[in-house]
One Martini backbone bead per residue (centre of mass of N, CA, C, O) as a GRO file, in nm:
protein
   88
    1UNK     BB    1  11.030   7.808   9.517
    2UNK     BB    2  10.843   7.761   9.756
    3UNK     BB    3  10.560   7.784   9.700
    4UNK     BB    4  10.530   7.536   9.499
    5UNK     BB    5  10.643   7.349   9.673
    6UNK     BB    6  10.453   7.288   9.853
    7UNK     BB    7  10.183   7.272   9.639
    8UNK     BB    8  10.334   6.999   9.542
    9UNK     BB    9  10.274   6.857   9.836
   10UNK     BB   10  10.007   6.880   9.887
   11UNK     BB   11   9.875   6.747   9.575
   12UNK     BB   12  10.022   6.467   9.703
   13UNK     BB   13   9.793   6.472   9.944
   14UNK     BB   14   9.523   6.640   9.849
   15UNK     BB   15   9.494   6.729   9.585
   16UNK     BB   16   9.304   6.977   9.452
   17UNK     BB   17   9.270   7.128   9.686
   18UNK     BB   18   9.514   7.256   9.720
   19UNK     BB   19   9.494   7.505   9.516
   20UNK     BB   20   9.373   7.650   9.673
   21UNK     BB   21   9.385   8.012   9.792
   22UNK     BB   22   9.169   7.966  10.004
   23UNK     BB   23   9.014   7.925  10.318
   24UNK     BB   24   8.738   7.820  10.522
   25UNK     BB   25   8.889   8.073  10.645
   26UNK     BB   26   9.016   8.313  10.908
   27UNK     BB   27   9.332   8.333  11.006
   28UNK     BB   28   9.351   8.608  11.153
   29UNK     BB   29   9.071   8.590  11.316
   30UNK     BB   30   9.190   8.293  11.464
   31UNK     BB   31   9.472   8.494  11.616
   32UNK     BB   32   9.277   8.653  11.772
   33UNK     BB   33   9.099   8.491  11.928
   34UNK     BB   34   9.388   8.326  12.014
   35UNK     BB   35   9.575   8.568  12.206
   36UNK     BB   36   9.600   8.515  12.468
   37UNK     BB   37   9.674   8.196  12.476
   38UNK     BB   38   9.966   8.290  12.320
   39UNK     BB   39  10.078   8.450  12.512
   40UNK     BB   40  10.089   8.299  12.736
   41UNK     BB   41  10.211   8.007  12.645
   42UNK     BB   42  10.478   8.185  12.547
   43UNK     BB   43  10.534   8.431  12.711
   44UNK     BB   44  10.423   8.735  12.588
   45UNK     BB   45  10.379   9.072  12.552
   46UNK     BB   46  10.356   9.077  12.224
   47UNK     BB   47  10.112   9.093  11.954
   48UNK     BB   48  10.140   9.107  11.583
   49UNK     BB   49   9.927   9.077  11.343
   50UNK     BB   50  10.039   8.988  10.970
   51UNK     BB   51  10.070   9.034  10.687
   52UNK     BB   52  10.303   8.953  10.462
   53UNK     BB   53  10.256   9.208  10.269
   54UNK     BB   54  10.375   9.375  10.536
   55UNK     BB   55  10.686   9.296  10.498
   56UNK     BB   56  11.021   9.332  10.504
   57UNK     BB   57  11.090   9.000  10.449
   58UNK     BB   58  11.127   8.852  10.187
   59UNK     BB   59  11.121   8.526  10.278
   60UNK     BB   60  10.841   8.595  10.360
   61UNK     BB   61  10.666   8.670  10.143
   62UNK     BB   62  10.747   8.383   9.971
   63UNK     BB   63  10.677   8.169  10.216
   64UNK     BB   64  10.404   8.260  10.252
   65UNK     BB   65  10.098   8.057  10.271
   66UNK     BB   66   9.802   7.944  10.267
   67UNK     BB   67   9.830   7.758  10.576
   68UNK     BB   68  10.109   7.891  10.626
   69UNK     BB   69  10.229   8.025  10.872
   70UNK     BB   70  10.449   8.296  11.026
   71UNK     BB   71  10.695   8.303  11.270
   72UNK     BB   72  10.817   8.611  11.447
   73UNK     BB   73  11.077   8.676  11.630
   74UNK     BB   74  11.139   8.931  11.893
   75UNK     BB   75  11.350   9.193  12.036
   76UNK     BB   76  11.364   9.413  12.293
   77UNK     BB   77  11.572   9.692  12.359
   78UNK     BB   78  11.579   9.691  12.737
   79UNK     BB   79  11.548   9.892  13.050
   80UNK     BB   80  11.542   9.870  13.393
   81UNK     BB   81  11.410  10.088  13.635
   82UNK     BB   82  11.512  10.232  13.956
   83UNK     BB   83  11.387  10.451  14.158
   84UNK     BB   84  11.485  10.651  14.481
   85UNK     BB   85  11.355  10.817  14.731
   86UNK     BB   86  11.545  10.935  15.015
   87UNK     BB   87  11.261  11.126  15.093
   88UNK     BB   88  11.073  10.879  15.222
   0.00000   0.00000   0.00000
């Protein structure tokens, strides 16, 4: 139970606050308005943001809570092709 887990060390850091279940922002909000600043940063080609309940990932859904994103990097299998055409 990684979420209790994480609430229990937040509340004997930060008290009752810890409890919150929603924080006064919006945390997709705040990483859509930061999306350009992360791609370069990181030096991504595509970023897409979304909540853990739409992740196939079991360890995703459970260890994710707010305030504490998860990132999940992959890579696409793809292959750079140059074509000549020898009659120009």
């Amino acid at each position: 139970m990684p979420f209790v887990q994480v609430i229990k060390k937040n509340f004997e850091q930060h008290g009752l606050k810890a409890l919150n279940l929603t924080l006064p922002f919006d945390e997709k909000l705040v990483l859509e308005i930061n999306a350009s600043y992360i791609l370069n940063t990181l030096q991504l080609k595509e970023l897409k943001i979304r909540f853990a309940h739409d992740s196939n990932d079991k360890k995703i859904i459970e260890t994710c809570c707010p305030g504490k994103p998860i990132i999940s990097l992959y890579t696409r299998v793809s292959l750079l092709l140059l074509f000549v055409n020898p009659r120009v």
